[in-house]
PDB file of C-alpha atoms in Angstrom:
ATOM      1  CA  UNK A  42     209.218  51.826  86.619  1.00 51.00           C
ATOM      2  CA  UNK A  43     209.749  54.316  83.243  1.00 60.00           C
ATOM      3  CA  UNK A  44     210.304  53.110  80.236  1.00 60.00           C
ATOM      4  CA  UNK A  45     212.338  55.444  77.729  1.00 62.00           C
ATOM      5  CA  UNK A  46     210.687  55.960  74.529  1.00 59.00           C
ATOM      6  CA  UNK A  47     211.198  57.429  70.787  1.00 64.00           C
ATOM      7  CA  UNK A  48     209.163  59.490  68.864  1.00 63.00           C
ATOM      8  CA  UNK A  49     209.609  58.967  65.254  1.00 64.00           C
ATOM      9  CA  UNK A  50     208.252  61.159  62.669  1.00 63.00           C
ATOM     10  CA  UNK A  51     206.328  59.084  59.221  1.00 62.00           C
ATOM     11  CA  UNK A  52     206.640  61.211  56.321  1.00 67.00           C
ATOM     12  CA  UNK A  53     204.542  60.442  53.527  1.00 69.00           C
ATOM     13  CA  UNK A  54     206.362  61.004  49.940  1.00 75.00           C
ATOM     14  CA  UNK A  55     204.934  60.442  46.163  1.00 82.00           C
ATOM     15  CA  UNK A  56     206.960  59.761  43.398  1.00 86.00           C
ATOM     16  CA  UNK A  57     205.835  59.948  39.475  1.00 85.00           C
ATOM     17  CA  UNK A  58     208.051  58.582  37.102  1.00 87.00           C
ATOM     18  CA  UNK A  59     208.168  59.589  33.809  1.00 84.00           C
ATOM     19  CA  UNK A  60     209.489  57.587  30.389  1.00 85.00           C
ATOM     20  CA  UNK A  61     210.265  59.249  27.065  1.00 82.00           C
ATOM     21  CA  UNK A  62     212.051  57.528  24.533  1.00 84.00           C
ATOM     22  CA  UNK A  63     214.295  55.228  26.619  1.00 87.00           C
ATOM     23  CA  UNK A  64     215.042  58.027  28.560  1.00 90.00           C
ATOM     24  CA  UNK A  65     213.305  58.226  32.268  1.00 89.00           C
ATOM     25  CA  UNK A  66     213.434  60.939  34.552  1.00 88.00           C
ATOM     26  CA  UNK A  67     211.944  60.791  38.731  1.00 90.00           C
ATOM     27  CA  UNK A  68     209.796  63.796  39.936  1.00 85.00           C
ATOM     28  CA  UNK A  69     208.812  63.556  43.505  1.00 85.00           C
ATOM     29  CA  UNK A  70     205.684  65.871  44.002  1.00 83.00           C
ATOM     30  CA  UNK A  71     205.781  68.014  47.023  1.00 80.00           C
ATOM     31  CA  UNK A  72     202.413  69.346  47.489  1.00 78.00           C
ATOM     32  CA  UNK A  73     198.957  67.900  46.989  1.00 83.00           C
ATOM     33  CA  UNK A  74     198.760  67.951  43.846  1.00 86.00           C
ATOM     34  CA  UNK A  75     200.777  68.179  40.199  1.00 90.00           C
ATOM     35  CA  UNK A  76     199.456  69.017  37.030  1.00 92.00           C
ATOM     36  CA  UNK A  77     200.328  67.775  33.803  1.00 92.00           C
ATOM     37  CA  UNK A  78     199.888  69.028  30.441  1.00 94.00           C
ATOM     38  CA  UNK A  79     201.327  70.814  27.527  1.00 96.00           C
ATOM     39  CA  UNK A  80     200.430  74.186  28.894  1.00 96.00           C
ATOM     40  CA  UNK A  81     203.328  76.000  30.694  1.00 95.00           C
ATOM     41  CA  UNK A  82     201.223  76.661  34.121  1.00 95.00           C
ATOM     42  CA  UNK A  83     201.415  72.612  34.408  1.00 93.00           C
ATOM     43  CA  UNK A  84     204.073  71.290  36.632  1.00 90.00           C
ATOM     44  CA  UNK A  85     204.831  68.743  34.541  1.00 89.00           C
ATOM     45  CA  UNK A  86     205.166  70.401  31.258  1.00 90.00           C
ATOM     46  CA  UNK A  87     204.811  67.826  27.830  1.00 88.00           C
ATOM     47  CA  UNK A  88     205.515  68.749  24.929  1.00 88.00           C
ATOM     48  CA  UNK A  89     203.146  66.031  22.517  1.00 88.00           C
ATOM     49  CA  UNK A  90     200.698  66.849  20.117  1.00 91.00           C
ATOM     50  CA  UNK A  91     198.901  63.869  22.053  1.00 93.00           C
ATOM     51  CA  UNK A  92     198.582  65.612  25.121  1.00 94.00           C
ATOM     52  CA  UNK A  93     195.841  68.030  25.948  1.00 97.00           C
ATOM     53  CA  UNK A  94     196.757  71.792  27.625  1.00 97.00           C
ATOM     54  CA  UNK A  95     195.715  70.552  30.836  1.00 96.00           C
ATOM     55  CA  UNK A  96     195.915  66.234  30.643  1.00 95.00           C
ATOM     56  CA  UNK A  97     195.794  65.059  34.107  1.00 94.00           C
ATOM     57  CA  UNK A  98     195.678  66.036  38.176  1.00 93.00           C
ATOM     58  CA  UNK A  99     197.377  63.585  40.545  1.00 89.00           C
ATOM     59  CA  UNK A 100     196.391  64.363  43.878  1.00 86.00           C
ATOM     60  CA  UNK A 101     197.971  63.360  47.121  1.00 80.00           C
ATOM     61  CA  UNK A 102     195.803  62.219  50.361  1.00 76.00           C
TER      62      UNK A 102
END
């Protein structure tokens, strides 16, 4: 007796959400990691006097 059977691919996905005034936006980060700051080699670019050149790594395992 065979039994037919499915292979079905899991994909792993991470989403940051981001909030600015009333106004939100959806990035979903494709590689391991994102960077976020005010300088412009950051992914995520901010433009606040309250956030440092580089502010934050969000890493993906």
């Amino acid at each position: 007796m065979f039994f037919q059977s499915k292979l079905i691919a899991f994909t792993m996905s991470a989403s940051l959400f981001l909030q600015n005034n009333g106004d939100s936006s959806r990035l979903e980060i494709k590689g391991a990691r994102v960077t976020l700051g005010r300088h412009p080699d950051c992914e995520v670019c901010l433009k606040s006097n309250t956030v440092s050149r580089y502010h934050a790594r969000i890493t993906v395992s």
